[in-house]
CSV table of C-alpha atoms (C1' of nucleotides) in Angstrom, one decimal:
chain,number,residue,atom,x,y,z
A,34,MET,CA,0.0,0.0,0.0
A,35,ASP,CA,1.1,3.5,-0.7
A,36,GLY,CA,0.4,5.8,2.3
A,37,ASP,CA,1.1,9.1,0.6
A,38,LEU,CA,-2.0,10.3,-1.3
A,39,ILE,CA,-0.8,13.7,-2.4
A,40,PRO,CA,1.2,12.6,-5.4
A,41,LEU,CA,-1.7,10.5,-6.6
A,42,GLU,CA,-4.1,13.5,-6.6
A,43,ARG,CA,-1.6,15.8,-8.3
A,44,PRO,CA,-0.4,13.2,-10.9
A,45,ARG,CA,2.9,14.9,-11.6
A,46,ALA,CA,4.4,18.3,-11.4
A,47,GLU,CA,5.2,20.1,-14.7
A,48,ARG,CA,8.8,19.5,-15.6
A,49,ALA,CA,11.1,22.5,-15.3
A,50,ASP,CA,12.1,22.5,-19.0
A,51,ALA,CA,8.4,22.2,-20.0
A,52,ALA,CA,7.5,25.2,-17.8
A,53,ARG,CA,10.3,27.2,-19.3
A,54,ASN,CA,9.2,26.5,-22.8
A,55,ARG,CA,5.6,27.3,-21.9
A,56,ARG,CA,6.6,30.7,-20.8
A,57,LEU,CA,8.8,31.2,-23.8
A,58,LEU,CA,6.1,30.2,-26.2
A,59,LEU,CA,3.5,32.5,-24.6
A,60,GLU,CA,5.8,35.4,-24.7
A,61,THR,CA,6.8,34.7,-28.3
A,62,ALA,CA,3.1,34.4,-29.2
A,63,ARG,CA,2.3,37.7,-27.6
A,64,ARG,CA,5.1,39.4,-29.4
A,65,MET,CA,4.1,37.9,-32.8
A,66,ILE,CA,0.5,39.0,-32.2
A,67,ASP,CA,1.6,42.5,-31.5
A,68,GLU,CA,3.8,42.6,-34.5
A,69,ALA,CA,1.7,40.9,-37.2
A,70,GLY,CA,-1.8,40.3,-35.8
A,71,ALA,CA,-3.3,37.1,-34.4
A,72,GLU,CA,-4.2,35.8,-37.8
A,73,ASN,CA,-0.6,35.7,-38.9
A,74,VAL,CA,0.5,33.5,-36.0
A,75,THR,CA,1.2,30.1,-37.4
A,76,MET,CA,2.3,27.0,-35.6
A,77,ASP,CA,5.4,26.6,-37.7
A,78,GLY,CA,6.2,30.3,-37.3
A,79,LEU,CA,5.7,30.2,-33.6
A,80,ALA,CA,7.9,27.2,-33.2
A,81,GLU,CA,10.7,28.7,-35.3
A,82,GLN,CA,10.5,32.1,-33.6
A,83,ALA,CA,10.7,30.5,-30.2
A,84,GLY,CA,13.5,28.2,-31.3
A,85,VAL,CA,11.7,25.0,-30.5
A,86,GLY,CA,10.3,22.1,-32.5
A,87,LYS,CA,6.8,22.1,-33.9
A,88,GLY,CA,5.9,19.0,-31.8
A,89,THR,CA,6.7,21.0,-28.7
A,90,VAL,CA,4.1,23.6,-29.6
A,91,TYR,CA,1.5,21.0,-30.2
A,92,ARG,CA,2.3,19.2,-27.0
A,93,ARG,CA,1.8,22.4,-25.0
A,94,PHE,CA,-1.4,23.7,-26.6
A,95,ARG,CA,-3.0,20.8,-28.4
A,96,THR,CA,-4.3,23.0,-31.1
A,97,ARG,CA,-3.9,26.4,-32.7
A,98,ALA,CA,-6.8,27.8,-30.8
A,99,GLY,CA,-5.2,26.4,-27.6
A,100,ILE,CA,-2.5,29.0,-27.8
A,101,PHE,CA,-5.0,31.8,-27.6
A,102,VAL,CA,-7.0,30.1,-24.9
A,103,ALA,CA,-3.8,29.9,-22.8
A,104,LEU,CA,-3.0,33.5,-23.5
A,105,LEU,CA,-6.5,34.6,-22.6
A,106,ASP,CA,-6.3,32.6,-19.4
A,107,ALA,CA,-3.2,34.3,-18.3
A,108,GLU,CA,-4.5,37.7,-19.1
A,109,GLU,CA,-7.7,37.0,-17.2
A,110,ARG,CA,-6.1,36.2,-13.9
A,111,GLY,CA,-5.8,39.8,-12.8
A,112,PHE,CA,-9.5,40.6,-13.5
A,113,GLN,CA,-10.6,37.5,-11.7
A,114,GLN,CA,-8.7,38.5,-8.6
A,115,ARG,CA,-10.3,41.9,-8.6
A,116,VAL,CA,-13.7,40.2,-8.9
A,117,LEU,CA,-13.1,37.7,-6.1
A,118,SER,CA,-11.3,39.9,-3.6
A,119,GLY,CA,-11.0,43.5,-4.8
A,120,PRO,CA,-13.0,46.5,-3.6
A,121,PRO,CA,-16.7,47.1,-4.5
A,122,PRO,CA,-18.5,47.5,-6.7
A,123,LEU,CA,-16.6,44.8,-8.6
A,124,GLY,CA,-15.4,42.9,-5.6
A,125,PRO,CA,-17.5,41.5,-2.8
A,126,GLY,CA,-19.5,43.7,-0.4
A,127,GLY,CA,-21.9,45.9,-2.4
A,128,ASP,CA,-25.3,45.6,-3.9
A,129,PRO,CA,-25.6,42.5,-6.1
A,130,VAL,CA,-27.1,44.4,-9.0
A,131,ASP,CA,-24.3,47.0,-8.9
A,132,ARG,CA,-21.8,44.1,-8.8
A,133,LEU,CA,-23.5,42.5,-11.8
A,134,ILE,CA,-23.3,45.8,-13.8
A,135,ALA,CA,-19.6,46.3,-12.8
A,136,TYR,CA,-18.8,42.7,-13.7
A,137,GLY,CA,-20.3,43.2,-17.1
A,138,GLN,CA,-18.4,46.3,-17.7
A,139,GLY,CA,-15.1,44.7,-16.7
A,140,ARG,CA,-15.8,41.6,-18.8
A,141,ILE,CA,-16.7,43.6,-21.9
A,142,THR,CA,-13.6,45.7,-21.5
A,143,PHE,CA,-11.5,42.6,-21.2
A,144,LEU,CA,-13.1,41.0,-24.3
A,145,LEU,CA,-12.7,44.1,-26.4
A,146,GLU,CA,-9.1,44.6,-25.4
A,147,ASN,CA,-8.4,41.0,-26.3
A,148,HIS,CA,-10.9,40.8,-29.1
A,149,ALA,CA,-8.5,39.4,-31.7
A,150,VAL,CA,-7.2,36.8,-29.3
A,151,ALA,CA,-10.7,35.9,-28.1
A,152,ARG,CA,-12.0,35.4,-31.6
A,153,ALA,CA,-8.9,33.4,-32.5
A,154,ALA,CA,-9.5,31.2,-29.4
A,155,MET,CA,-12.8,30.1,-30.9
A,156,GLY,CA,-11.6,27.2,-32.9
A,157,GLN,CA,-14.6,26.1,-35.0
A,158,ASN,CA,-14.5,22.8,-33.1
A,159,ARG,CA,-15.8,22.1,-29.7
A,160,PRO,CA,-17.5,24.0,-26.9
A,161,VAL,CA,-16.2,27.5,-27.6
A,162,PRO,CA,-13.4,27.7,-25.1
A,163,VAL,CA,-13.6,31.4,-24.4
A,164,ALA,CA,-17.2,31.3,-23.2
A,165,GLY,CA,-17.5,27.8,-22.0
A,166,PRO,CA,-15.8,27.4,-18.6
A,167,GLY,CA,-14.7,30.4,-16.7
A,168,LEU,CA,-16.1,32.6,-14.0
A,169,THR,CA,-18.9,34.3,-15.9
A,170,ARG,CA,-21.8,32.0,-15.4
A,171,PRO,CA,-21.3,30.9,-11.8
A,172,HIS,CA,-20.7,34.5,-10.9
A,173,ILE,CA,-23.8,35.8,-12.7
A,174,ARG,CA,-25.8,33.1,-11.0
A,175,VAL,CA,-24.7,33.9,-7.5
A,176,LEU,CA,-25.4,37.6,-8.0
A,177,LEU,CA,-28.8,37.0,-9.5
A,178,GLU,CA,-29.6,34.9,-6.5
A,179,GLY,CA,-28.4,37.7,-4.2
A,180,ALA,CA,-30.6,40.2,-6.1
A,181,GLY,CA,-33.6,38.1,-5.2
A,182,VAL,CA,-34.3,36.3,-8.5
A,183,GLY,CA,-36.5,33.3,-7.8
A,184,ALA,CA,-35.0,29.9,-7.9
A,185,ASP,CA,-37.4,28.7,-10.7
A,186,HIS,CA,-35.9,31.2,-13.1
A,187,LEU,CA,-32.4,31.3,-11.9
A,188,ASP,CA,-30.8,28.9,-14.3
A,189,ALA,CA,-32.6,30.2,-17.3
A,190,LEU,CA,-31.8,33.8,-16.6
A,191,THR,CA,-28.2,33.0,-15.9
A,192,LEU,CA,-27.7,31.5,-19.3
A,193,GLN,CA,-29.5,34.3,-21.1
A,194,LEU,CA,-27.6,37.0,-19.3
A,195,ALA,CA,-24.2,35.2,-19.9
A,196,ALA,CA,-25.1,35.1,-23.6
A,197,ALA,CA,-26.2,38.7,-23.7
A,198,LEU,CA,-22.9,39.7,-22.1
A,199,GLU,CA,-20.5,37.7,-24.2
A,200,GLY,CA,-22.5,37.4,-27.4
A,201,PRO,CA,-22.2,40.9,-28.8
A,202,VAL,CA,-18.4,40.8,-28.7
A,203,LEU,CA,-17.9,37.2,-29.8
A,204,LEU,CA,-20.7,37.0,-32.3
A,205,TYR,CA,-21.5,40.3,-33.8
A,206,LEU,CA,-18.4,42.5,-33.5
A,207,THR,CA,-17.2,42.7,-37.0
A,208,VAL,CA,-14.2,45.1,-36.9
A,209,PRO,CA,-11.1,43.0,-36.6
A,210,ASP,CA,-9.3,45.4,-34.4
A,211,PRO,CA,-11.3,48.4,-33.3
A,212,GLY,CA,-9.3,51.6,-33.3
A,213,GLU,CA,-9.0,54.0,-30.4
A,214,ALA,CA,-12.2,56.0,-30.9
A,215,GLU,CA,-14.2,53.1,-32.4
A,216,GLY,CA,-13.3,50.8,-29.5
A,217,GLU,CA,-14.2,53.4,-26.9
A,218,ARG,CA,-17.6,53.9,-28.5
A,219,SER,CA,-18.2,50.2,-28.6
A,220,LEU,CA,-17.3,49.8,-25.0
A,221,ARG,CA,-19.7,52.6,-23.9
A,222,ALA,CA,-22.5,51.2,-26.0
A,223,LEU,CA,-22.1,47.7,-24.8
A,224,ALA,CA,-21.7,48.6,-21.2
A,225,GLU,CA,-24.7,50.8,-21.3
A,226,GLY,CA,-26.8,48.1,-22.9
A,227,TRP,CA,-25.7,45.6,-20.3
A,228,LYS,CA,-26.6,48.0,-17.6
A,229,VAL,CA,-30.1,48.6,-19.0
A,230,LEU,CA,-30.7,44.9,-19.4
A,231,VAL,CA,-29.6,44.0,-15.9
A,232,THR,CA,-31.6,46.8,-14.4
A,233,ARG,CA,-34.7,45.7,-16.2
A,234,VAL,CA,-34.3,42.0,-15.4
A,235,CYS,CA,-33.6,42.6,-11.8
A,236,ARG,CA,-36.2,45.2,-10.9
A,237,THR,CA,-38.9,43.8,-8.7
B,191,MET,CA,-24.3,57.7,-73.6
B,192,ASP,CA,-26.2,54.7,-72.5
B,193,GLY,CA,-29.9,55.3,-72.1
B,194,ASP,CA,-30.9,52.1,-70.5
B,195,LEU,CA,-30.3,52.1,-66.8
B,196,ILE,CA,-31.8,48.8,-65.7
B,197,PRO,CA,-28.9,46.6,-66.9
B,198,LEU,CA,-26.6,48.9,-64.9
B,199,GLU,CA,-28.5,48.4,-61.7
B,200,ARG,CA,-28.8,44.7,-62.1
B,201,PRO,CA,-25.3,44.0,-63.4
B,202,ARG,CA,-26.0,40.6,-64.9
B,203,ALA,CA,-28.2,37.7,-64.3
B,204,GLU,CA,-26.7,34.5,-62.9
B,205,ARG,CA,-25.7,32.3,-65.7
B,206,ALA,CA,-27.6,29.1,-66.3
B,207,ASP,CA,-24.7,26.8,-65.7
B,208,ALA,CA,-23.7,28.6,-62.6
B,209,ALA,CA,-27.2,28.3,-61.2
B,210,ARG,CA,-27.2,24.6,-62.1
B,211,ASN,CA,-23.9,24.0,-60.3
B,212,ARG,CA,-25.1,26.0,-57.3
B,213,ARG,CA,-28.0,23.7,-56.8
B,214,LEU,CA,-25.9,20.6,-57.5
B,215,LEU,CA,-23.4,21.7,-55.0
B,216,LEU,CA,-25.9,22.5,-52.3
B,217,GLU,CA,-27.7,19.1,-52.8
B,218,THR,CA,-24.4,17.3,-52.7
B,219,ALA,CA,-23.3,19.1,-49.6
B,220,ARG,CA,-26.6,18.3,-47.8
B,221,ARG,CA,-26.2,14.6,-48.7
B,222,MET,CA,-22.6,14.5,-47.5
B,223,ILE,CA,-23.6,16.1,-44.3
B,224,ASP,CA,-26.3,13.6,-43.7
B,225,GLU,CA,-24.0,10.7,-44.5
B,226,ALA,CA,-20.8,11.7,-42.7
B,227,GLY,CA,-21.4,14.8,-40.7
B,228,ALA,CA,-20.7,18.4,-41.4
B,229,GLU,CA,-17.1,18.2,-40.1
B,230,ASN,CA,-16.3,15.7,-42.7
B,231,VAL,CA,-17.3,17.8,-45.6
B,232,THR,CA,-14.2,19.0,-47.4
B,233,MET,CA,-13.8,21.3,-50.3
B,234,ASP,CA,-12.0,18.7,-52.3
B,235,GLY,CA,-14.5,16.0,-51.4
B,236,LEU,CA,-17.4,18.2,-52.3
B,237,ALA,CA,-16.0,19.1,-55.7
B,238,GLU,CA,-15.2,15.5,-56.4
B,239,GLN,CA,-18.6,14.2,-55.3
B,240,ALA,CA,-20.4,16.8,-57.3
B,241,GLY,CA,-18.2,16.2,-60.3
B,242,VAL,CA,-16.9,19.7,-60.7
B,243,GLY,CA,-13.5,21.4,-60.2
B,244,LYS,CA,-12.3,22.8,-56.9
B,245,GLY,CA,-12.2,26.3,-58.4
B,246,THR,CA,-15.9,26.1,-59.0
B,247,VAL,CA,-16.7,25.4,-55.4
B,248,TYR,CA,-14.6,28.3,-54.2
B,249,ARG,CA,-16.1,30.6,-56.8
B,250,ARG,CA,-19.6,29.8,-55.5
B,251,PHE,CA,-19.0,29.9,-51.8
B,252,ARG,CA,-15.8,31.9,-51.2
B,253,THR,CA,-14.9,29.8,-48.2
B,254,ARG,CA,-15.7,26.6,-46.5
B,255,ALA,CA,-18.0,28.3,-44.1
B,256,GLY,CA,-19.8,29.9,-47.0
B,257,ILE,CA,-21.2,26.5,-48.0
B,258,PHE,CA,-22.9,26.2,-44.6
B,259,VAL,CA,-24.1,29.8,-44.7
B,260,ALA,CA,-25.7,29.2,-48.1
B,261,LEU,CA,-27.3,26.0,-46.8
B,262,LEU,CA,-28.6,27.7,-43.7
B,263,ASP,CA,-30.0,30.6,-45.8
B,264,ALA,CA,-32.0,28.2,-48.0
B,265,GLU,CA,-33.3,26.4,-45.0
B,266,GLU,CA,-34.3,29.6,-43.3
B,267,ARG,CA,-36.5,30.9,-46.1
B,268,GLY,CA,-39.6,29.0,-44.9
B,269,PHE,CA,-39.4,30.2,-41.3
B,270,GLN,CA,-38.9,33.8,-42.5
B,271,GLN,CA,-42.0,33.5,-44.6
B,272,ARG,CA,-44.0,32.4,-41.6
B,273,VAL,CA,-42.7,35.3,-39.6
B,274,LEU,CA,-43.4,37.9,-42.2
B,275,SER,CA,-46.8,36.8,-43.4
B,276,GLY,CA,-48.0,33.8,-41.4
B,277,PRO,CA,-50.7,33.6,-38.7
B,278,PRO,CA,-50.1,35.0,-35.2
B,279,PRO,CA,-48.5,34.7,-32.8
B,280,LEU,CA,-45.5,34.3,-35.0
B,281,GLY,CA,-46.8,36.3,-37.9
B,282,PRO,CA,-48.1,39.9,-37.9
B,283,GLY,CA,-51.2,40.9,-36.0
B,284,GLY,CA,-50.8,39.9,-32.3
B,285,ASP,CA,-49.3,41.3,-29.2
B,286,PRO,CA,-45.6,42.3,-29.8
B,287,VAL,CA,-44.4,40.6,-26.7
B,288,ASP,CA,-46.1,37.4,-27.7
B,289,ARG,CA,-44.6,37.7,-31.2
B,290,LEU,CA,-41.2,38.2,-29.6
B,291,ILE,CA,-41.6,35.0,-27.6
B,292,ALA,CA,-42.8,33.1,-30.6
B,293,TYR,CA,-40.0,34.3,-32.7
B,294,GLY,CA,-37.5,33.2,-30.2
B,295,GLN,CA,-39.0,29.8,-29.9
B,296,GLY,CA,-38.9,29.4,-33.7
B,297,ARG,CA,-35.4,30.7,-34.0
B,298,ILE,CA,-34.1,28.4,-31.2
B,299,THR,CA,-35.8,25.4,-32.9
B,300,PHE,CA,-34.2,26.3,-36.2
B,301,LEU,CA,-30.8,26.8,-34.7
B,302,LEU,CA,-31.0,23.5,-32.8
B,303,GLU,CA,-32.2,21.5,-35.8
B,304,ASN,CA,-29.4,22.9,-37.8
B,305,HIS,CA,-26.9,23.1,-35.0
B,306,ALA,CA,-24.0,21.3,-36.7
B,307,VAL,CA,-24.5,23.4,-39.9
B,308,ALA,CA,-24.9,26.6,-37.9
B,309,ARG,CA,-21.7,26.0,-36.0
B,310,ALA,CA,-19.8,25.1,-39.2
B,311,ALA,CA,-21.0,28.3,-40.7
B,312,MET,CA,-19.1,30.3,-38.1
B,313,GLY,CA,-15.7,30.4,-39.9
B,314,GLN,CA,-13.3,31.7,-37.3
B,315,ASN,CA,-12.7,34.6,-39.5
B,316,ARG,CA,-14.7,37.7,-39.5
B,317,PRO,CA,-18.2,38.9,-39.0
B,318,VAL,CA,-19.8,35.6,-38.0
B,319,PRO,CA,-22.1,35.0,-40.9
B,320,VAL,CA,-24.9,33.2,-39.1
B,321,ALA,CA,-25.7,35.8,-36.6
B,322,GLY,CA,-24.5,38.9,-38.5
B,323,PRO,CA,-27.1,39.7,-41.2
B,324,GLY,CA,-30.5,38.1,-41.2
B,325,LEU,CA,-33.9,38.9,-39.8
B,326,THR,CA,-33.2,38.5,-36.1
B,327,ARG,CA,-32.1,42.0,-35.1
B,328,PRO,CA,-34.4,44.1,-37.2
B,329,HIS,CA,-37.3,42.0,-36.2
B,330,ILE,CA,-36.5,42.2,-32.5
B,331,ARG,CA,-36.1,45.9,-32.8
B,332,VAL,CA,-39.5,46.4,-34.4
B,333,LEU,CA,-41.2,44.3,-31.9
B,334,LEU,CA,-39.5,46.0,-28.9
B,335,GLU,CA,-40.6,49.3,-30.3
B,336,GLY,CA,-44.1,47.9,-30.6
B,337,ALA,CA,-44.0,46.8,-27.0
B,338,GLY,CA,-43.3,50.3,-25.9
B,339,VAL,CA,-39.6,50.2,-25.2
B,340,GLY,CA,-38.3,53.8,-25.1
B,341,ALA,CA,-36.2,54.9,-28.1
B,342,ASP,CA,-33.2,55.7,-25.9
B,343,HIS,CA,-32.8,52.0,-24.9
B,344,LEU,CA,-34.0,50.5,-28.2
B,345,ASP,CA,-30.7,49.8,-29.9
B,346,ALA,CA,-29.0,48.6,-26.7
B,347,LEU,CA,-31.8,46.2,-25.8
B,348,THR,CA,-32.0,44.9,-29.4
B,349,LEU,CA,-28.4,43.9,-29.4
B,350,GLN,CA,-28.6,42.3,-25.9
B,351,LEU,CA,-31.7,40.3,-26.7
B,352,ALA,CA,-30.3,39.1,-30.0
B,353,ALA,CA,-27.2,37.9,-28.3
B,354,ALA,CA,-29.3,36.3,-25.5
B,355,LEU,CA,-31.3,34.5,-28.2
B,356,GLU,CA,-28.5,33.2,-30.4
B,357,GLY,CA,-25.7,33.0,-27.9
B,358,PRO,CA,-26.7,29.9,-26.0
B,359,VAL,CA,-26.9,27.7,-29.1
B,360,LEU,CA,-24.0,29.2,-31.0
B,361,LEU,CA,-21.6,29.7,-28.1
B,362,TYR,CA,-22.4,27.4,-25.3
B,363,LEU,CA,-24.1,24.3,-26.7
B,364,THR,CA,-21.4,21.7,-26.5
B,365,VAL,CA,-23.2,18.5,-27.6
B,366,PRO,CA,-22.2,17.9,-31.2
B,367,ASP,CA,-25.6,16.5,-32.2
B,368,PRO,CA,-28.1,16.4,-29.4
B,369,GLY,CA,-30.1,13.2,-29.5
B,370,GLU,CA,-33.9,13.1,-29.5
B,371,ALA,CA,-34.5,13.5,-25.8
B,372,GLU,CA,-31.5,15.7,-25.2
B,373,GLY,CA,-32.5,18.1,-28.0
B,374,GLU,CA,-36.1,18.2,-26.7
B,375,ARG,CA,-35.0,19.2,-23.2
B,376,SER,CA,-32.6,21.8,-24.6
B,377,LEU,CA,-35.3,23.3,-26.7
B,378,ARG,CA,-37.7,23.5,-23.7
B,379,ALA,CA,-35.1,25.0,-21.4
B,380,LEU,CA,-33.9,27.6,-23.9
B,381,ALA,CA,-37.4,28.6,-25.0
B,382,GLU,CA,-38.5,29.0,-21.4
B,383,GLY,CA,-35.4,31.1,-20.6
B,384,TRP,CA,-36.1,33.3,-23.6
B,385,LYS,CA,-39.7,33.7,-22.5
B,386,VAL,CA,-38.8,34.7,-18.9
B,387,LEU,CA,-36.2,37.2,-20.2
B,388,VAL,CA,-38.5,38.9,-22.7
B,389,THR,CA,-41.3,39.1,-20.2
B,390,ARG,CA,-39.0,40.7,-17.6
B,391,VAL,CA,-37.5,43.1,-20.1
B,392,CYS,CA,-40.8,44.2,-21.5
B,393,ARG,CA,-42.9,44.6,-18.4
B,394,THR,CA,-43.7,48.2,-17.8
C,66,DA,C1',-26.1,33.3,-87.3
C,67,DG,C1',-21.6,35.0,-86.1
C,68,DC,C1',-18.9,37.6,-82.8
C,69,DA,C1',-17.1,39.8,-78.7
C,70,DT,C1',-16.7,39.6,-73.9
C,71,DA,C1',-17.3,38.6,-69.4
C,72,DA,C1',-18.1,35.1,-66.5
C,73,DA,C1',-17.5,30.2,-65.2
C,74,DC,C1',-14.5,26.3,-65.2
C,75,DG,C1',-10.7,23.1,-63.7
C,76,DG,C1',-6.8,21.6,-61.7
C,77,DA,C1',-2.1,22.5,-60.3
C,78,DC,C1',0.2,25.0,-56.6
C,79,DT,C1',1.1,27.0,-51.9
C,80,DT,C1',0.4,27.3,-47.1
C,81,DT,C1',-0.8,25.6,-42.7
C,82,DA,C1',-3.0,22.8,-39.1
C,83,DC,C1',-2.3,18.6,-37.1
C,84,DC,C1',0.0,13.6,-36.6
C,85,DC,C1',3.7,10.4,-35.6
C,86,DC,C1',7.6,8.3,-33.9
C,87,DG,C1',12.5,7.7,-32.8
C,88,DG,C1',15.8,9.9,-29.8
C,89,DT,C1',16.7,12.5,-25.5
C,90,DT,C1',16.4,14.3,-20.8
C,91,DA,C1',14.4,15.5,-16.2
C,92,DG,C1',13.2,13.4,-11.7
C,93,DA,C1',12.0,9.6,-8.7
C,94,DT,C1',13.8,5.4,-6.6
C,95,DT,C1',17.1,2.6,-4.3
D,186,DA,C1',25.5,8.1,-7.6
D,187,DA,C1',23.5,5.0,-10.8
D,188,DT,C1',19.5,3.6,-13.0
D,189,DC,C1',14.9,3.5,-14.7
D,190,DT,C1',10.9,5.5,-16.7
D,191,DA,C1',7.8,8.7,-18.2
D,192,DA,C1',7.5,12.9,-20.2
D,193,DC,C1',9.6,16.0,-23.4
D,194,DC,C1',11.8,17.3,-27.8
D,195,DG,C1',12.1,17.7,-32.8
D,196,DG,C1',11.3,17.5,-37.5
D,197,DG,C1',9.5,15.1,-41.4
D,198,DG,C1',4.7,13.6,-43.3
D,199,DT,C1',-0.4,14.2,-44.6
D,200,DA,C1',-4.6,16.4,-45.7
D,201,DA,C1',-7.3,20.1,-46.5
D,202,DA,C1',-8.1,25.3,-47.2
D,203,DG,C1',-7.5,28.8,-50.2
D,204,DT,C1',-5.0,31.1,-54.6
D,205,DC,C1',-3.9,31.5,-59.6
D,206,DC,C1',-4.2,31.4,-64.2
D,207,DG,C1',-4.9,29.5,-68.7
D,208,DT,C1',-9.1,27.5,-71.0
D,209,DT,C1',-13.9,26.9,-72.1
D,210,DT,C1',-18.7,28.5,-72.5
D,211,DA,C1',-22.9,31.2,-72.0
D,212,DT,C1',-25.1,35.5,-73.2
D,213,DG,C1',-25.9,40.1,-75.5
D,214,DC,C1',-25.3,42.6,-79.6
D,215,DT,C1',-25.2,43.4,-84.6
DNA sequence: AGCATAAACGGACTTTACCCCGGTTAGATT
DNA sequence: AATCTAACCGGGGTAAAGTCCGTTTATGCT
């Protein structure tokens, strides 16, 4: 019998060289995106630029979309921290409806800033990695509950609101990379729309 | 000077052979989807099965996603007719909120039935052809106006509701091809969610 | 009917995502 | 420290998307 359970639960630590290559690849990818745009990041090119073999890139990220998912994940950490333990209205402690509105504004900002990457992360296969897991739905659900939405409508409204939040950027936004002014206008319009929607849905 | 303006406005009718090949390709594509699934439809394969050259397929549909967009368009015609000139509550004549609810149910049904094709129509590049143009947004807008939504919130709510309607199926639905029972449950849940959302948004 | 022209056609070519497998190396075990 | 093993590395191979361009054909005009 093996008395030590920890190693079984965490099957194996990431090897040092693997971690180094992961960081190297993410940095290289970010640089390539900045220089030439997300659509010009190829697996071969990334491997060459980073000075590793093609197989390494695929081992790390499974698929092309996986690169962008990983990039987005890293980028999202900061925002998630502010949501979970930052000051109100985004962080815990305020009125649930205000938190919902603030969360939407933050999420829209994030999606717009990383629009190209977010779109690239939607490989045409599988669950849509950007929107699928993540904090958005559980968070919306908790806040709706706190705002007094009845349990019989909770799941339904959570899904609808999540889609209303992420849909416009992921589905409808056509401009590849909104310029300064354009992006600002989009942000205002979407944040305002979200606020109106949440207000209407949550009023008693 | 050229006195005849009509030919200038309608540059040229589609050539007979082109139209024939368009129909042939759409039929072949549909058959291939039924037999092997949308993800196994390749441009080369489609051209070969239809007995035309690859260049022809690309001329007709621009891109792989274009095939599925065209297929979806054709499929959607019937539903659009019922919306524009069928009996209430879907067609004109009833309460705007009821029409909105009925439209959502119809649209969800359509998207679920053509889920594989709809997802395949979302080429990871650019405007997202399924959700972009189409009847959904203008129709929602008109009905919201009819339901007494103030003009200052009209555009915003139109966008949010359109995303709430199409987002769940296009972004979140993970099951490749929902089976009989599974699909039925999804339909009920999504239609119910839409109804709750619209009711809450439109109540005065 | 014959002709001019613009559109459609076809297939070879290029690029790129993704697979595979032999060789190598980091870490655990004794 | 030596060894063992699983994970990592690399680059060549395949299939499919999308481009190009020379050839063929339908359609409008005289």
